[in-house]
DNA sequence: TGACACACGATTGGATCCAATATCTACTGG
DNA sequence: CCAGTAGATATTGGATCCAATCGTGTGTCA
């Protein structure tokens, strides 16, 4: 249903029901249907799903590992609400880790991988809807890491994207489509470096891209603390 | 029982039984009682613990999030066996992330935090046993991050330490006590920078320390693939 | 003798029931 | 009228039972 579910996630290795519930909740959180701070009741999810509470419990553990929920004993799960400084540090972590991921990825990217990447970037540029932009931007970046075979690194990168998705959405919806052209220019530079299989340039463009995004985000403190109850 | 259990871990927020089982298994894995590649049977752990299989299942999910186990549908959990290149990349991740963690930590370190850190370093230098060295070195580094209030960052740093603990142990047991003096010298530089609250120096010394350790480890490919069945 | 198929045992996944804990509300006392 | 407390209700944690799946060993046939 959502664009997020079309991307590779590491939920393949769990029981069928748990995986389905996890997919459902993941989409709901990444789409913003469940807001930060909101509590997730096991019974409610189980009922909506026609399953027992047990797979829901497992699913919540999986999501916890992905940074999408947090868990407190006898109090249940809720979507974490991050402070501005926390999001800033997560962006600093991305700034340091994702260049490594793209360097690990580039040698293993096939020609069709790169074609798909270019196609997504073309779709981003043709698109004007800020909601779709969010999903496409996510898809673009995660696609650049397709060749990275280090599961540890990829699951952590996905986790960093997951935990800040809500704040990215809040940011693009208030900042409007203006900054999208800057992002597209930076994507083109990155795509070009990947097509040349130039790890050094790719690292440099990517870290700069993430750093500039972080600085932009820091100019909008109203994204944090405000909004949802 | 083991030194690992005396360090802060983020298992406080789960049911009591699950947390106890998770602690038990974590110690067993970090101590090497359960080797990489070894399967973990739910029933066996539950019996040894006098609990049902359910908290064991939850515990295995927690450990999975910590990078200590991996899970496959209908096949259960086992301790991951890493390739040499994977461990190398994990060290590169540490090299990039832990300097950030120490910078976030330093402003919030109390005087007693630093005293405790210095005390641990003194104990490392007085120690000659390679087994104890492993635990103390871990304690030293994780203590330097005590002031880091970004849970996302800390849980990932712990995960990186966890998943490579076995290979670190294999390395120190074959390399002997020779390199310990180099490590101690580097620890002293780092400790000094922390006492001066000099984030720039701390970052520099720490990333160099991790990089040199990674390069040393790469000289010993026999640590990987060999050993346990 | 080797390879494939079937069946049995072992192990994990899921459902239901019961216990423990937290949250919410109403009541009482100051 | 507000604060604190005790009871009721809602929600999570754990145990036990049953179903589904995987691995393995044996037997049979070419």
mmCIF file of N, CA, C and O in Angstrom, chain B residues 11-97:
data_model
loop_
_atom_site.group_PDB
_atom_site.id
_atom_site.type_symbol
_atom_site.label_atom_id
_atom_site.label_comp_id
_atom_site.label_asym_id
_atom_site.label_seq_id
_atom_site.Cartn_x
_atom_site.Cartn_y
_atom_site.Cartn_z
ATOM 1 N N UNK B 11 18.039 -3.048 28.951
ATOM 2 C CA UNK B 11 17.034 -4.089 29.050
ATOM 3 C C UNK B 11 16.083 -3.796 30.201
ATOM 4 O O UNK B 11 15.249 -4.619 30.552
ATOM 5 N N UNK B 12 16.185 -2.636 30.776
ATOM 6 C CA UNK B 12 15.377 -2.328 31.952
ATOM 7 C C UNK B 12 13.895 -2.304 31.620
ATOM 8 O O UNK B 12 13.066 -2.646 32.450
ATOM 9 N N UNK B 13 13.576 -1.975 30.396
ATOM 10 C CA UNK B 13 12.180 -1.709 30.068
ATOM 11 C C UNK B 13 11.458 -2.914 29.493
ATOM 12 O O UNK B 13 10.741 -2.830 28.529
ATOM 13 N N UNK B 14 11.660 -4.085 30.078
ATOM 14 C CA UNK B 14 10.929 -5.260 29.624
ATOM 15 C C UNK B 14 10.452 -6.042 30.829
ATOM 16 O O UNK B 14 10.825 -5.757 31.957
ATOM 17 N N UNK B 15 9.625 -7.024 30.567
ATOM 18 C CA UNK B 15 9.117 -7.859 31.644
ATOM 19 C C UNK B 15 10.262 -8.507 32.393
ATOM 20 O O UNK B 15 11.316 -8.768 31.835
ATOM 21 N N UNK B 16 10.025 -8.765 33.667
ATOM 22 C CA UNK B 16 11.105 -9.223 34.523
ATOM 23 C C UNK B 16 11.722 -10.519 34.016
ATOM 24 O O UNK B 16 12.947 -10.611 33.878
ATOM 25 N N UNK B 17 10.903 -11.503 33.716
ATOM 26 C CA UNK B 17 11.438 -12.792 33.287
ATOM 27 C C UNK B 17 12.197 -12.660 31.985
ATOM 28 O O UNK B 17 13.313 -13.178 31.846
ATOM 29 N N UNK B 18 11.611 -11.960 31.024
ATOM 30 C CA UNK B 18 12.293 -11.763 29.748
ATOM 31 C C UNK B 18 13.651 -11.120 29.965
ATOM 32 O O UNK B 18 14.648 -11.539 29.371
ATOM 33 N N UNK B 19 13.694 -10.123 30.832
ATOM 34 C CA UNK B 19 14.947 -9.411 31.075
ATOM 35 C C UNK B 19 15.979 -10.345 31.690
ATOM 36 O O UNK B 19 17.153 -10.325 31.294
ATOM 37 N N UNK B 20 15.546 -11.191 32.630
ATOM 38 C CA UNK B 20 16.485 -12.108 33.268
ATOM 39 C C UNK B 20 17.038 -13.107 32.267
ATOM 40 O O UNK B 20 18.247 -13.370 32.239
ATOM 41 N N UNK B 21 16.165 -13.656 31.444
ATOM 42 C CA UNK B 21 16.632 -14.598 30.427
ATOM 43 C C UNK B 21 17.568 -13.904 29.454
ATOM 44 O O UNK B 21 18.618 -14.439 29.085
ATOM 45 N N UNK B 22 17.212 -12.682 29.051
ATOM 46 C CA UNK B 22 18.063 -11.943 28.118
ATOM 47 C C UNK B 22 19.431 -11.690 28.738
ATOM 48 O O UNK B 22 20.461 -11.870 28.082
ATOM 49 N N UNK B 23 19.444 -11.300 30.022
ATOM 50 C CA UNK B 23 20.726 -11.072 30.695
ATOM 51 C C UNK B 23 21.571 -12.341 30.694
ATOM 52 O O UNK B 23 22.772 -12.312 30.399
ATOM 53 N N UNK B 24 20.908 -13.453 31.031
ATOM 54 C CA UNK B 24 21.617 -14.726 31.102
ATOM 55 C C UNK B 24 22.230 -15.093 29.755
ATOM 56 O O UNK B 24 23.429 -15.416 29.654
ATOM 57 N N UNK B 25 21.419 -14.998 28.707
ATOM 58 C CA UNK B 25 21.915 -15.366 27.378
ATOM 59 C C UNK B 25 22.983 -14.387 26.898
ATOM 60 O O UNK B 25 23.968 -14.783 26.270
ATOM 61 N N UNK B 26 22.799 -13.103 27.201
ATOM 62 C CA UNK B 26 23.783 -12.111 26.787
ATOM 63 C C UNK B 26 25.146 -12.422 27.387
ATOM 64 O O UNK B 26 26.157 -12.455 26.686
ATOM 65 N N UNK B 27 25.144 -12.687 28.697
ATOM 66 C CA UNK B 27 26.402 -13.053 29.342
ATOM 67 C C UNK B 27 27.005 -14.288 28.698
ATOM 68 O O UNK B 27 28.205 -14.343 28.422
ATOM 69 N N UNK B 28 26.165 -15.287 28.460
ATOM 70 C CA UNK B 28 26.668 -16.546 27.897
ATOM 71 C C UNK B 28 27.311 -16.305 26.539
ATOM 72 O O UNK B 28 28.364 -16.870 26.219
ATOM 73 N N UNK B 29 26.691 -15.459 25.729
ATOM 74 C CA UNK B 29 27.235 -15.212 24.397
ATOM 75 C C UNK B 29 28.505 -14.369 24.490
ATOM 76 O O UNK B 29 29.519 -14.670 23.867
ATOM 77 N N UNK B 30 28.456 -13.307 25.304
ATOM 78 C CA UNK B 30 29.622 -12.431 25.402
ATOM 79 C C UNK B 30 30.810 -13.152 26.029
ATOM 80 O O UNK B 30 31.958 -12.875 25.696
ATOM 81 N N UNK B 31 30.534 -14.103 26.935
ATOM 82 C CA UNK B 31 31.615 -14.878 27.537
ATOM 83 C C UNK B 31 32.159 -15.941 26.610
ATOM 84 O O UNK B 31 33.198 -16.536 26.889
ATOM 85 N N UNK B 32 31.434 -16.243 25.570
ATOM 86 C CA UNK B 32 31.880 -17.271 24.650
ATOM 87 C C UNK B 32 31.347 -18.651 24.987
ATOM 88 O O UNK B 32 31.713 -19.629 24.352
ATOM 89 N N UNK B 33 30.471 -18.742 26.002
ATOM 90 C CA UNK B 33 29.876 -20.044 26.320
ATOM 91 C C UNK B 33 28.999 -20.524 25.173
ATOM 92 O O UNK B 33 28.829 -21.722 24.969
ATOM 93 N N UNK B 34 28.428 -19.604 24.443
ATOM 94 C CA UNK B 34 27.700 -19.942 23.221
ATOM 95 C C UNK B 34 28.486 -19.335 22.064
ATOM 96 O O UNK B 34 28.678 -18.120 22.010
ATOM 97 N N UNK B 35 28.949 -20.174 21.166
ATOM 98 C CA UNK B 35 29.849 -19.717 20.112
ATOM 99 C C UNK B 35 29.071 -19.303 18.872
ATOM 100 O O UNK B 35 27.926 -19.725 18.680
ATOM 101 N N UNK B 36 29.675 -18.465 18.033
ATOM 102 C CA UNK B 36 29.042 -18.103 16.759
ATOM 103 C C UNK B 36 28.707 -19.342 15.945
ATOM 104 O O UNK B 36 29.494 -20.279 15.877
ATOM 105 N N UNK B 37 27.545 -19.338 15.341
ATOM 106 C CA UNK B 37 27.081 -20.475 14.566
ATOM 107 C C UNK B 37 26.263 -21.449 15.379
ATOM 108 O O UNK B 37 25.527 -22.266 14.830
ATOM 109 N N UNK B 38 26.375 -21.344 16.705
ATOM 110 C CA UNK B 38 25.663 -22.285 17.560
ATOM 111 C C UNK B 38 24.176 -21.942 17.636
ATOM 112 O O UNK B 38 23.800 -20.781 17.697
ATOM 113 N N UNK B 39 23.360 -22.992 17.629
ATOM 114 C CA UNK B 39 21.925 -22.805 17.682
ATOM 115 C C UNK B 39 21.476 -22.692 19.127
ATOM 116 O O UNK B 39 22.048 -23.328 20.016
ATOM 117 N N UNK B 40 20.435 -21.895 19.362
ATOM 118 C CA UNK B 40 19.879 -21.736 20.706
ATOM 119 C C UNK B 40 18.466 -22.292 20.695
ATOM 120 O O UNK B 40 17.587 -21.774 20.005
ATOM 121 N N UNK B 41 18.236 -23.373 21.466
ATOM 122 C CA UNK B 41 16.918 -23.995 21.513
ATOM 123 C C UNK B 41 16.094 -23.391 22.639
ATOM 124 O O UNK B 41 16.533 -23.343 23.786
ATOM 125 N N UNK B 42 14.904 -22.933 22.282
ATOM 126 C CA UNK B 42 14.056 -22.238 23.248
ATOM 127 C C UNK B 42 13.760 -23.119 24.460
ATOM 128 O O UNK B 42 13.891 -22.687 25.609
ATOM 129 N N UNK B 43 13.345 -24.361 24.182
ATOM 130 C CA UNK B 43 12.960 -25.272 25.261
ATOM 131 C C UNK B 43 14.101 -25.472 26.260
ATOM 132 O O UNK B 43 13.902 -25.447 27.473
ATOM 133 N N UNK B 44 15.304 -25.638 25.704
ATOM 134 C CA UNK B 44 16.477 -25.895 26.540
ATOM 135 C C UNK B 44 16.712 -24.733 27.507
ATOM 136 O O UNK B 44 16.896 -24.932 28.711
ATOM 137 N N UNK B 45 16.678 -23.505 26.965
ATOM 138 C CA UNK B 45 16.901 -22.335 27.808
ATOM 139 C C UNK B 45 15.792 -22.210 28.836
ATOM 140 O O UNK B 45 16.029 -21.934 30.014
ATOM 141 N N UNK B 46 14.554 -22.439 28.391
ATOM 142 C CA UNK B 46 13.409 -22.322 29.302
ATOM 143 C C UNK B 46 13.544 -23.304 30.460
ATOM 144 O O UNK B 46 13.322 -22.951 31.617
ATOM 145 N N UNK B 47 13.930 -24.547 30.142
ATOM 146 C CA UNK B 47 14.073 -25.566 31.178
ATOM 147 C C UNK B 47 15.153 -25.163 32.167
ATOM 148 O O UNK B 47 14.946 -25.191 33.384
ATOM 149 N N UNK B 48 16.304 -24.750 31.644
ATOM 150 C CA UNK B 48 17.410 -24.347 32.508
ATOM 151 C C UNK B 48 17.011 -23.189 33.408
ATOM 152 O O UNK B 48 17.620 -22.932 34.435
ATOM 153 N N UNK B 49 15.976 -22.484 33.007
ATOM 154 C CA UNK B 49 15.611 -21.260 33.706
ATOM 155 C C UNK B 49 14.364 -21.418 34.547
ATOM 156 O O UNK B 49 13.989 -20.532 35.292
ATOM 157 N N UNK B 50 13.664 -22.557 34.411
ATOM 158 C CA UNK B 50 12.448 -22.758 35.176
ATOM 159 C C UNK B 50 11.310 -21.881 34.728
ATOM 160 O O UNK B 50 10.370 -21.630 35.464
ATOM 161 N N UNK B 51 11.375 -21.380 33.501
ATOM 162 C CA UNK B 51 10.299 -20.540 32.973
ATOM 163 C C UNK B 51 9.720 -21.201 31.724
ATOM 164 O O UNK B 51 10.221 -22.241 31.270
ATOM 165 N N UNK B 52 8.693 -20.619 31.191
ATOM 166 C CA UNK B 52 8.126 -21.157 29.968
ATOM 167 C C UNK B 52 8.904 -20.630 28.772
ATOM 168 O O UNK B 52 9.826 -19.840 28.895
ATOM 169 N N UNK B 53 8.540 -21.093 27.580
ATOM 170 C CA UNK B 53 9.281 -20.706 26.396
ATOM 171 C C UNK B 53 8.997 -19.256 26.003
ATOM 172 O O UNK B 53 9.773 -18.655 25.258
ATOM 173 N N UNK B 54 7.891 -18.705 26.476
ATOM 174 C CA UNK B 54 7.503 -17.381 25.998
ATOM 175 C C UNK B 54 8.508 -16.286 26.344
ATOM 176 O O UNK B 54 8.929 -15.544 25.465
ATOM 177 N N UNK B 55 8.923 -16.169 27.584
ATOM 178 C CA UNK B 55 9.946 -15.140 27.860
ATOM 179 C C UNK B 55 11.246 -15.393 27.112
ATOM 180 O O UNK B 55 11.964 -14.433 26.796
ATOM 181 N N UNK B 56 11.532 -16.659 26.841
ATOM 182 C CA UNK B 56 12.738 -16.953 26.059
ATOM 183 C C UNK B 56 12.599 -16.369 24.657
ATOM 184 O O UNK B 56 13.528 -15.767 24.116
ATOM 185 N N UNK B 57 11.403 -16.531 24.081
ATOM 186 C CA UNK B 57 11.181 -15.964 22.752
ATOM 187 C C UNK B 57 11.381 -14.454 22.763
ATOM 188 O O UNK B 57 12.022 -13.890 21.872
ATOM 189 N N UNK B 58 10.817 -13.805 23.776
ATOM 190 C CA UNK B 58 10.977 -12.354 23.884
ATOM 191 C C UNK B 58 12.454 -11.994 24.049
ATOM 192 O O UNK B 58 12.957 -11.054 23.424
ATOM 193 N N UNK B 59 13.139 -12.766 24.889
ATOM 194 C CA UNK B 59 14.551 -12.482 25.130
ATOM 195 C C UNK B 59 15.345 -12.604 23.834
ATOM 196 O O UNK B 59 16.222 -11.782 23.553
ATOM 197 N N UNK B 60 15.028 -13.609 23.036
ATOM 198 C CA UNK B 60 15.763 -13.797 21.790
ATOM 199 C C UNK B 60 15.536 -12.625 20.839
ATOM 200 O O UNK B 60 16.443 -12.227 20.099
ATOM 201 N N UNK B 61 14.334 -12.077 20.873
ATOM 202 C CA UNK B 61 14.077 -10.879 20.054
ATOM 203 C C UNK B 61 14.919 -9.703 20.541
ATOM 204 O O UNK B 61 15.453 -8.935 19.747
ATOM 205 N N UNK B 62 15.011 -9.554 21.858
ATOM 206 C CA UNK B 62 15.810 -8.458 22.406
ATOM 207 C C UNK B 62 17.263 -8.619 21.979
ATOM 208 O O UNK B 62 17.898 -7.669 21.510
ATOM 209 N N UNK B 63 17.764 -9.833 22.105
ATOM 210 C CA UNK B 63 19.161 -10.075 21.743
ATOM 211 C C UNK B 63 19.370 -9.872 20.254
ATOM 212 O O UNK B 63 20.439 -9.425 19.827
ATOM 213 N N UNK B 64 18.361 -10.201 19.470
ATOM 214 C CA UNK B 64 18.471 -9.977 18.031
ATOM 215 C C UNK B 64 18.680 -8.491 17.760
ATOM 216 O O UNK B 64 19.525 -8.102 16.954
ATOM 217 N N UNK B 65 17.905 -7.656 18.474
ATOM 218 C CA UNK B 65 18.040 -6.209 18.305
ATOM 219 C C UNK B 65 19.422 -5.740 18.737
ATOM 220 O O UNK B 65 19.940 -4.756 18.231
ATOM 221 N N UNK B 66 20.033 -6.456 19.672
ATOM 222 C CA UNK B 66 21.354 -6.068 20.160
ATOM 223 C C UNK B 66 22.469 -6.653 19.309
ATOM 224 O O UNK B 66 23.647 -6.476 19.615
ATOM 225 N N UNK B 67 22.099 -7.389 18.279
ATOM 226 C CA UNK B 67 23.114 -7.932 17.388
ATOM 227 C C UNK B 67 23.762 -9.197 17.898
ATOM 228 O O UNK B 67 24.799 -9.617 17.396
ATOM 229 N N UNK B 68 23.165 -9.826 18.911
ATOM 230 C CA UNK B 68 23.795 -11.006 19.501
ATOM 231 C C UNK B 68 23.241 -12.309 18.946
ATOM 232 O O UNK B 68 23.873 -13.354 19.064
ATOM 233 N N UNK B 69 22.052 -12.283 18.389
ATOM 234 C CA UNK B 69 21.498 -13.487 17.759
ATOM 235 C C UNK B 69 20.882 -13.096 16.427
ATOM 236 O O UNK B 69 20.634 -11.927 16.150
ATOM 237 N N UNK B 70 20.632 -14.127 15.609
ATOM 238 C CA UNK B 70 19.864 -13.895 14.393
ATOM 239 C C UNK B 70 18.767 -14.934 14.337
ATOM 240 O O UNK B 70 18.867 -16.007 14.926
ATOM 241 N N UNK B 71 17.708 -14.614 13.622
ATOM 242 C CA UNK B 71 16.488 -15.400 13.708
ATOM 243 C C UNK B 71 16.036 -15.786 12.310
ATOM 244 O O UNK B 71 16.031 -14.972 11.400
ATOM 245 N N UNK B 72 15.626 -17.044 12.143
ATOM 246 C CA UNK B 72 15.092 -17.485 10.863
ATOM 247 C C UNK B 72 13.784 -18.210 11.119
ATOM 248 O O UNK B 72 13.666 -18.983 12.072
ATOM 249 N N UNK B 73 12.790 -17.952 10.272
ATOM 250 C CA UNK B 73 11.444 -18.478 10.509
ATOM 251 C C UNK B 73 11.456 -20.002 10.598
ATOM 252 O O UNK B 73 12.029 -20.686 9.755
ATOM 253 N N UNK B 74 10.816 -20.516 11.623
ATOM 254 C CA UNK B 74 10.672 -21.959 11.832
ATOM 255 C C UNK B 74 12.008 -22.679 12.017
ATOM 256 O O UNK B 74 12.052 -23.897 12.042
ATOM 257 N N UNK B 75 13.073 -21.930 12.129
ATOM 258 C CA UNK B 75 14.377 -22.562 12.309
ATOM 259 C C UNK B 75 15.067 -22.073 13.563
ATOM 260 O O UNK B 75 16.078 -22.634 13.965
ATOM 261 N N UNK B 76 14.530 -21.043 14.154
ATOM 262 C CA UNK B 76 15.040 -20.630 15.442
ATOM 263 C C UNK B 76 16.208 -19.673 15.398
ATOM 264 O O UNK B 76 16.550 -19.124 14.353
ATOM 265 N N UNK B 77 16.822 -19.502 16.545
ATOM 266 C CA UNK B 77 17.859 -18.495 16.720
ATOM 267 C C UNK B 77 19.232 -19.134 16.743
ATOM 268 O O UNK B 77 19.394 -20.271 17.190
ATOM 269 N N UNK B 78 20.205 -18.404 16.263
ATOM 270 C CA UNK B 78 21.590 -18.826 16.434
ATOM 271 C C UNK B 78 22.468 -17.591 16.533
ATOM 272 O O UNK B 78 22.069 -16.489 16.165
ATOM 273 N N UNK B 79 23.667 -17.785 17.041
ATOM 274 C CA UNK B 79 24.614 -16.681 17.157
ATOM 275 C C UNK B 79 25.257 -16.483 15.793
ATOM 276 O O UNK B 79 25.774 -17.432 15.219
ATOM 277 N N UNK B 80 25.211 -15.272 15.259
ATOM 278 C CA UNK B 80 25.741 -15.049 13.915
ATOM 279 C C UNK B 80 27.244 -15.311 13.853
ATOM 280 O O UNK B 80 27.974 -15.014 14.796
ATOM 281 N N UNK B 81 27.665 -15.831 12.723
ATOM 282 C CA UNK B 81 29.085 -16.007 12.468
ATOM 283 C C UNK B 81 29.476 -14.965 11.428
ATOM 284 O O UNK B 81 28.913 -14.921 10.335
ATOM 285 N N UNK B 82 30.412 -14.095 11.775
ATOM 286 C CA UNK B 82 30.753 -12.985 10.878
ATOM 287 C C UNK B 82 31.980 -13.309 10.028
ATOM 288 O O UNK B 82 32.897 -13.990 10.478
ATOM 289 N N UNK B 83 31.980 -12.810 8.799
ATOM 290 C CA UNK B 83 33.158 -12.877 7.944
ATOM 291 C C UNK B 83 34.141 -11.801 8.396
ATOM 292 O O UNK B 83 33.768 -10.817 9.031
ATOM 293 N N UNK B 84 35.373 -11.986 8.009
ATOM 294 C CA UNK B 84 36.397 -11.006 8.366
ATOM 295 C C UNK B 84 36.031 -9.608 7.854
ATOM 296 O O UNK B 84 36.174 -8.619 8.572
ATOM 297 N N UNK B 85 35.531 -9.534 6.642
ATOM 298 C CA UNK B 85 35.207 -8.216 6.091
ATOM 299 C C UNK B 85 34.072 -7.557 6.873
ATOM 300 O O UNK B 85 34.087 -6.340 7.081
ATOM 301 N N UNK B 86 33.112 -8.356 7.312
ATOM 302 C CA UNK B 86 32.020 -7.788 8.114
ATOM 303 C C UNK B 86 32.561 -7.167 9.395
ATOM 304 O O UNK B 86 32.162 -6.066 9.776
ATOM 305 N N UNK B 87 33.447 -7.896 10.080
ATOM 306 C CA UNK B 87 34.020 -7.356 11.313
ATOM 307 C C UNK B 87 34.802 -6.078 11.008
ATOM 308 O O UNK B 87 34.726 -5.094 11.740
ATOM 309 N N UNK B 88 35.506 -6.093 9.904
ATOM 310 C CA UNK B 88 36.271 -4.907 9.514
ATOM 311 C C UNK B 88 35.342 -3.704 9.322
ATOM 312 O O UNK B 88 35.642 -2.598 9.783
ATOM 313 N N UNK B 89 34.209 -3.922 8.667
ATOM 314 C CA UNK B 89 33.278 -2.813 8.452
ATOM 315 C C UNK B 89 32.666 -2.364 9.771
ATOM 316 O O UNK B 89 32.469 -1.166 9.981
ATOM 317 N N UNK B 90 32.383 -3.311 10.662
ATOM 318 C CA UNK B 90 31.863 -2.916 11.972
ATOM 319 C C UNK B 90 32.876 -2.010 12.675
ATOM 320 O O UNK B 90 32.500 -1.008 13.293
ATOM 321 N N UNK B 91 34.145 -2.341 12.571
ATOM 322 C CA UNK B 91 35.159 -1.471 13.163
ATOM 323 C C UNK B 91 35.177 -0.096 12.483
ATOM 324 O O UNK B 91 35.371 0.930 13.144
ATOM 325 N N UNK B 92 34.968 -0.070 11.185
ATOM 326 C CA UNK B 92 34.891 1.234 10.511
ATOM 327 C C UNK B 92 33.681 2.022 11.009
ATOM 328 O O UNK B 92 33.735 3.252 11.161
ATOM 329 N N UNK B 93 32.587 1.316 11.278
ATOM 330 C CA UNK B 93 31.417 2.002 11.817
ATOM 331 C C UNK B 93 31.733 2.573 13.196
ATOM 332 O O UNK B 93 31.374 3.721 13.506
ATOM 333 N N UNK B 94 32.421 1.762 14.020
ATOM 334 C CA UNK B 94 32.809 2.248 15.342
ATOM 335 C C UNK B 94 33.695 3.479 15.218
ATOM 336 O O UNK B 94 33.542 4.453 15.963
ATOM 337 N N UNK B 95 34.624 3.419 14.270
ATOM 338 C CA UNK B 95 35.570 4.502 14.049
ATOM 339 C C UNK B 95 34.854 5.810 13.744
ATOM 340 O O UNK B 95 35.337 6.893 14.066
ATOM 341 N N UNK B 96 33.705 5.702 13.107
ATOM 342 C CA UNK B 96 32.968 6.908 12.741
ATOM 343 C C UNK B 96 31.964 7.315 13.812
ATOM 344 O O UNK B 96 31.695 8.501 13.991
ATOM 345 N N UNK B 97 31.389 6.336 14.520
ATOM 346 C CA UNK B 97 30.316 6.660 15.467
ATOM 347 C C UNK B 97 30.819 6.992 16.864
ATOM 348 O O UNK B 97 30.302 7.897 17.515
#
